[in-house]
Tab-separated table of C-alpha atoms in Angstrom:
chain	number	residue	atom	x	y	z
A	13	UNK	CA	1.909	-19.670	63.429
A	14	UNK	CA	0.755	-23.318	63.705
A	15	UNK	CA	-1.391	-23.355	60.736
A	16	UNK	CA	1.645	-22.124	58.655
A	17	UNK	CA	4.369	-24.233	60.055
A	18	UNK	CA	2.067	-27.521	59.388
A	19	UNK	CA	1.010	-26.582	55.768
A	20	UNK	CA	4.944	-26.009	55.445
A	21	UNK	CA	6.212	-29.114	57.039
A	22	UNK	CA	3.669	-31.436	54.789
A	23	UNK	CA	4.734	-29.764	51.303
A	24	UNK	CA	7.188	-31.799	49.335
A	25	UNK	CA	6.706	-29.761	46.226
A	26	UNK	CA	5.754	-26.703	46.926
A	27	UNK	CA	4.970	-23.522	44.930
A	28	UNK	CA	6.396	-20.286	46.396
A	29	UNK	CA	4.553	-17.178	44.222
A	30	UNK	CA	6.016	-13.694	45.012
A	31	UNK	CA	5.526	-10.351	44.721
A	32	UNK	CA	6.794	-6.989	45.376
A	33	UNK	CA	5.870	-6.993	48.979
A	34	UNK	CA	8.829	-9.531	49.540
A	35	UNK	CA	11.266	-7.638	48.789
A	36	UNK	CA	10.063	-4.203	50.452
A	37	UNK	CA	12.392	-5.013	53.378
A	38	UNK	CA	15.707	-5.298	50.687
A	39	UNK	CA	14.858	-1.005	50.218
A	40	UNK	CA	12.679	-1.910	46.808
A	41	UNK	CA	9.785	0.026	46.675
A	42	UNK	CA	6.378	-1.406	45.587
A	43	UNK	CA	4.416	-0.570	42.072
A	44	UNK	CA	0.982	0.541	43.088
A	45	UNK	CA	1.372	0.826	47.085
A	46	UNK	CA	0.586	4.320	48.930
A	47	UNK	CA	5.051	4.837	48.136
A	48	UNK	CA	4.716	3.070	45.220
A	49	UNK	CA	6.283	4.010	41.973
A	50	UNK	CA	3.380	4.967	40.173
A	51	UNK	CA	2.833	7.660	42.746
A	52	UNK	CA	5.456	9.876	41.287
A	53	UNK	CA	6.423	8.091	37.790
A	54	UNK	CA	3.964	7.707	34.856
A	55	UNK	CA	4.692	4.038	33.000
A	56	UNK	CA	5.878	4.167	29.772
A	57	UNK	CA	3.977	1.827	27.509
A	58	UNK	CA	5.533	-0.219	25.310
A	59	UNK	CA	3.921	0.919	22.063
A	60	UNK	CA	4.960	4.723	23.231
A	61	UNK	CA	8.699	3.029	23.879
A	62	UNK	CA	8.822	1.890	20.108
A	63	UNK	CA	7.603	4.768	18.584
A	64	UNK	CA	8.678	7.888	20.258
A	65	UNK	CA	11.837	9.090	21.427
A	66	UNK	CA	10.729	11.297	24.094
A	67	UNK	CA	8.806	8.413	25.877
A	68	UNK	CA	12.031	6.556	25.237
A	69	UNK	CA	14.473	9.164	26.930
A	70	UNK	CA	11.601	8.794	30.215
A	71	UNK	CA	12.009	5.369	30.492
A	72	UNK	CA	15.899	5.429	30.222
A	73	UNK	CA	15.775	8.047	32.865
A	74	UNK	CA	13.404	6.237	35.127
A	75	UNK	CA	15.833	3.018	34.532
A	76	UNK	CA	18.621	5.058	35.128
A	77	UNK	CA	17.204	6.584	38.400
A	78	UNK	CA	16.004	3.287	39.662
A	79	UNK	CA	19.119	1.203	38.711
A	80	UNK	CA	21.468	2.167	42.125
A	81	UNK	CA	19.116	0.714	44.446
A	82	UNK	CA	17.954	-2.397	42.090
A	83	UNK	CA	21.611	-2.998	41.105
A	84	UNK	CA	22.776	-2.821	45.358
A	85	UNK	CA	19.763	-4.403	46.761
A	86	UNK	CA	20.728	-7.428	48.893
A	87	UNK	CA	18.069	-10.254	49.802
A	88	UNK	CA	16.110	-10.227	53.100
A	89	UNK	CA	14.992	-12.687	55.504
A	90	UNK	CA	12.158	-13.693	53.560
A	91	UNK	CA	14.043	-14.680	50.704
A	92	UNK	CA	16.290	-16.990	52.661
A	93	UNK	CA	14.068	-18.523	53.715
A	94	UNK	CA	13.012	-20.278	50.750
A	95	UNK	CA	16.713	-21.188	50.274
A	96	UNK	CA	16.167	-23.087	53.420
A	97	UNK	CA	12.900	-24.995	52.077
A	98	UNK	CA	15.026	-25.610	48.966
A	99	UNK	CA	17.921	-27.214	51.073
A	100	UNK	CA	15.303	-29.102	52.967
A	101	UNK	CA	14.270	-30.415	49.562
A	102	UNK	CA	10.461	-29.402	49.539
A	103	UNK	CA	10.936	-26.735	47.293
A	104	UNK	CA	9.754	-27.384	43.490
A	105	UNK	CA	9.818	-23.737	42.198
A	106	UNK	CA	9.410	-20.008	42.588
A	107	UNK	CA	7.176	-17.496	39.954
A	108	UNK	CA	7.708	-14.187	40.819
A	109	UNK	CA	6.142	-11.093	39.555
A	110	UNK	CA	9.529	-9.512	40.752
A	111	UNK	CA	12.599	-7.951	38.366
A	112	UNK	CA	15.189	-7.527	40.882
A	113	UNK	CA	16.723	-10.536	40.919
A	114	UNK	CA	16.986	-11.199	44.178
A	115	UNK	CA	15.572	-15.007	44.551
A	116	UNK	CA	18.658	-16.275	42.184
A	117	UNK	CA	21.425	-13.663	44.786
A	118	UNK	CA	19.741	-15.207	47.627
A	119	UNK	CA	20.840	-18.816	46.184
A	120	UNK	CA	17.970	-20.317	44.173
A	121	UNK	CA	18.795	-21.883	41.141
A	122	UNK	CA	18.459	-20.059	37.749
A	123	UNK	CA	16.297	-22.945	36.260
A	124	UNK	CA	13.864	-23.036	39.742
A	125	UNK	CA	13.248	-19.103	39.266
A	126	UNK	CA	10.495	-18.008	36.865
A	127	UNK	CA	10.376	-14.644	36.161
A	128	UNK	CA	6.694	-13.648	34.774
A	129	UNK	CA	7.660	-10.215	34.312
A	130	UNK	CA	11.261	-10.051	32.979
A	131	UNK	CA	14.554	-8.966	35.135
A	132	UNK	CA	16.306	-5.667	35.167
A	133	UNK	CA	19.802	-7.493	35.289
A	134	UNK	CA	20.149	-7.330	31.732
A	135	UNK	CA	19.156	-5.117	29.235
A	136	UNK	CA	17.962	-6.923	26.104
A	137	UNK	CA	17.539	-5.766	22.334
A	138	UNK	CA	14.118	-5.597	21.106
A	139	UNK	CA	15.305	-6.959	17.643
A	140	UNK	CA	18.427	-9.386	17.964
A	141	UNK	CA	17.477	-10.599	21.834
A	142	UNK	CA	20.673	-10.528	22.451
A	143	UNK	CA	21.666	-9.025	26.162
A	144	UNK	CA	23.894	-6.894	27.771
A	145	UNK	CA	25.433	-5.818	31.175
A	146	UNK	CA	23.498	-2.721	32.179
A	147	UNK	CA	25.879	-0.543	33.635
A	148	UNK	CA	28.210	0.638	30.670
A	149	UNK	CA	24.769	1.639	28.985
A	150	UNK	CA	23.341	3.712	31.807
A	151	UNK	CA	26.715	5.001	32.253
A	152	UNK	CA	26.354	6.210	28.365
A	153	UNK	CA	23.114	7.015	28.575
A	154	UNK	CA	23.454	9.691	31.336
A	155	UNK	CA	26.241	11.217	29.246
A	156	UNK	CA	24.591	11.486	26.092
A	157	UNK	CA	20.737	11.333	27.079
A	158	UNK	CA	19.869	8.908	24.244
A	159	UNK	CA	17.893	5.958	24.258
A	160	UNK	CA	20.912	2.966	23.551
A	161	UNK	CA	20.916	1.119	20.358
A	162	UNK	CA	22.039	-2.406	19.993
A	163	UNK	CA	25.912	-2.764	18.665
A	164	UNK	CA	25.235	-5.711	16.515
A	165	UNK	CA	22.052	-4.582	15.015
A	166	UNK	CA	21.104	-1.567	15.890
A	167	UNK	CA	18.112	-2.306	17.627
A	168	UNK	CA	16.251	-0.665	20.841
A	169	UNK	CA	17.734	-1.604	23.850
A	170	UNK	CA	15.555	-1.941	27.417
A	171	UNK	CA	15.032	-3.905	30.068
A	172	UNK	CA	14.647	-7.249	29.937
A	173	UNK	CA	11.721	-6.568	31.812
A	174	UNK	CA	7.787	-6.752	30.657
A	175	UNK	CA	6.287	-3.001	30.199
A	176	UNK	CA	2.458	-2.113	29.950
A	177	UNK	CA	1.200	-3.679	26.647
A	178	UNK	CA	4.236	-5.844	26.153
A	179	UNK	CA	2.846	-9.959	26.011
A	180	UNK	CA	4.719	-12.157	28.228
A	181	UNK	CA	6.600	-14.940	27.378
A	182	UNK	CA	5.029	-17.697	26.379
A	183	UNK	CA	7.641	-19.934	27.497
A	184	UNK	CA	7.612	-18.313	30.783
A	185	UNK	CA	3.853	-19.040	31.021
A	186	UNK	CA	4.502	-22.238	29.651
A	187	UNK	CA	6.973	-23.190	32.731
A	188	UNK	CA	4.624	-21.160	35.173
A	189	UNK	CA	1.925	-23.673	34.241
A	190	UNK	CA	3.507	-26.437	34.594
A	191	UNK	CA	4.611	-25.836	38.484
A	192	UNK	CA	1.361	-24.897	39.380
A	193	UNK	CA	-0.201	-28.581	37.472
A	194	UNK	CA	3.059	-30.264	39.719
A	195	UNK	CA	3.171	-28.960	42.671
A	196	UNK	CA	1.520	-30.189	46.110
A	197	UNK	CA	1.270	-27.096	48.210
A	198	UNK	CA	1.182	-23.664	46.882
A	199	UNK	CA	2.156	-20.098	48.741
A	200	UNK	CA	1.384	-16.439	48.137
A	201	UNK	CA	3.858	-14.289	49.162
A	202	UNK	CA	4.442	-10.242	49.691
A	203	UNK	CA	1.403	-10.167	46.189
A	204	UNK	CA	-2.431	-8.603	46.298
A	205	UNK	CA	-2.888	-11.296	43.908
A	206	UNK	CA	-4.336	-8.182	42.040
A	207	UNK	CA	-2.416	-8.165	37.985
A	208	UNK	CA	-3.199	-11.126	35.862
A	209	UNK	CA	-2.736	-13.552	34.555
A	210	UNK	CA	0.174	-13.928	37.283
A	211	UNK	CA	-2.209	-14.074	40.048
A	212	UNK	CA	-3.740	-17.105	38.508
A	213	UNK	CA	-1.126	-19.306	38.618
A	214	UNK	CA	-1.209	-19.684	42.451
A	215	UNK	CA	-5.218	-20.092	41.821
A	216	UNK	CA	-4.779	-22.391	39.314
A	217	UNK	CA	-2.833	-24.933	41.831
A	218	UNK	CA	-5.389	-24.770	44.537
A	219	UNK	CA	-8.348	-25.295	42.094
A	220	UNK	CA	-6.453	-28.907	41.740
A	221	UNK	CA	-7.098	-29.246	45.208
A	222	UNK	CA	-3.595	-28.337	46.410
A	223	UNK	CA	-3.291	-26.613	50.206
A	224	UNK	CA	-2.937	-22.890	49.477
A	225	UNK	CA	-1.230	-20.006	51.674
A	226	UNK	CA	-1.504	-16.035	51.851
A	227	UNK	CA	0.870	-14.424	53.555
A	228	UNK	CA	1.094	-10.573	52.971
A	229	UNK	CA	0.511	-7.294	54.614
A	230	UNK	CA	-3.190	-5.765	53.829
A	231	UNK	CA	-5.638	-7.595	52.023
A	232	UNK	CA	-5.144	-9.548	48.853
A	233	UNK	CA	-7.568	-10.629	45.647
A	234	UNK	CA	-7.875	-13.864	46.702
A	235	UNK	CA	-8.269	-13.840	50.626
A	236	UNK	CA	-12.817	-14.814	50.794
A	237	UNK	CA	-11.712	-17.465	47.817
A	238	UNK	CA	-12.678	-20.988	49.597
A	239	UNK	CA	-9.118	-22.590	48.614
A	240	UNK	CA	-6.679	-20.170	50.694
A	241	UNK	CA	-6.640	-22.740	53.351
A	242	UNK	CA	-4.152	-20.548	55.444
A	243	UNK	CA	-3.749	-16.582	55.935
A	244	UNK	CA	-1.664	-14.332	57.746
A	245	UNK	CA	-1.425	-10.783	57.411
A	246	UNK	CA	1.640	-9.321	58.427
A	247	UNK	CA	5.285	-8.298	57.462
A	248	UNK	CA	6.139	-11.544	55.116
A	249	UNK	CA	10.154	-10.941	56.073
A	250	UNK	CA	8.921	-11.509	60.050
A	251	UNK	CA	6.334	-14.129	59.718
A	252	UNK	CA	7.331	-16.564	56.700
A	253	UNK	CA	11.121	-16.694	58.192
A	254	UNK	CA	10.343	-17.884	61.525
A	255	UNK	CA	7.596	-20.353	60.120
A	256	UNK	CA	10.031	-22.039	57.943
A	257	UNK	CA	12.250	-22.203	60.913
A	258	UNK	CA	9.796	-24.195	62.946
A	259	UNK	CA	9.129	-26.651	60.369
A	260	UNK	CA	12.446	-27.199	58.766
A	261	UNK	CA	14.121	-30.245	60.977
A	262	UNK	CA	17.148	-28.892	62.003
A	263	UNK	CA	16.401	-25.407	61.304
A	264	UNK	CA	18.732	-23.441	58.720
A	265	UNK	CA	17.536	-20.007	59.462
């Protein structure tokens, strides 16, 4: 735990990159682990979403199916945590790969949270962007079983999230980018570093010379690269808790 505490205590602008595996503990299942989603649901693609209804109804009723436990899910250890390196004033930002919104319930700052791939708190129309609370439209869709259509427009409504084949945000890269060029310490958290180009923003602050640390159960992408100065493998919500603990003076855990 040494290594970890010291690379934490010297950070005064650090990078915290998350994935799915930090918020395992909070009752969200993973994508591609052996539970994962993809074990028993088929993505829809995003082309299939715009032009067919029937791919349309499947990922309303996926959304639907998943929303109880995204819409209840409270944050875990791990995720205070970095509330505690934020109130210790080391913390410059957090990219997540994650859509459950669970870094800004925890109590990180809207602005300090960037969300590669979209957030299922708001359901979004493909055409106006404008957004809306979710539940009155999975209420109507499990009623009816149709696909929502915007009220102002009439455009498709989903997720505010990023589906297969959709292109991120640029401005979202854009922000991602610029942590990783400020920061002075960078951290992997809960990720196998495995779906790009997220995974390369944690890469791209080391490869400036930056400390970088791993911590996540099983192996990840980027564990024999030569700039992963620390690694632990282990449950994140046990070991990155009680390592921010040790080096925050004071403690706030």
């Amino acid at each position: 735990m040494d290594d970890l505490r010291v690379f934490l205590e010297r950070a005064e602008r650090l990078l915290v990159f998350t994935g799915a595996g930090i918020s395992t503990n909070s009752g969200i299942p993973d994508f591609r682990g052996p539970q994962g989603v993809w074990k028993t649901r088929q993505p829809v693609y995003f082309s299939q979403f715009l032009t067919s209804e029937e791919a349309r109804i499947e990922y309303w009723d996926y959304k639907l199916e998943s929303w109880p436990s995204m819409r209840d899910a409270r944050p875990n250890a791990a995720h205070y945590a970095i509330v505690d390196l934020l109130r210790a004033e080391r913390l410059l930002a957090v990219v997540t790969q994650n859509i459950d919104g669970l870094h800004q319930k925890a109590g990180i700052p809207e602005e300090l949270v960037i969300e590669l791939h979209g957030t299922n708190r708001w359901i979004e129309c493909l055409t106006c962007r404008r957004r809306f609370e979710p539940q009155p439209l999975f209420d109507a869709f499990a009623a009816t079983v149709r696909p929502p259509r915007c009220p102002h427009c009439a455009g498709w409504l989903k997720s505010a999230t990023i589906s297969f084949g959709q292109d991120l945000d640029p401005k979202t890269l854009e922000a991602a980018e610029h942590a990783a060029m400020q920061c002075d310490a960078v951290i992997a958290l809960g990720s196998t570093l495995s779906v790009y180009p997220a995974a390369s923003f944690p890469l791209m602050a080391a490869r400036r010379g930056v400390p970088y640390a791993i911590v996540n159960r099983g192996q990840t992408e980027h564990d024999s690269f030569p700039e992963v100065a620390v690694r632990h493998d282990g449950d994140v919500g046990v070991i990155f808790p009680r390592a921010v603990s040790l080096s925050v003076s004071g403690g706030f855990c």
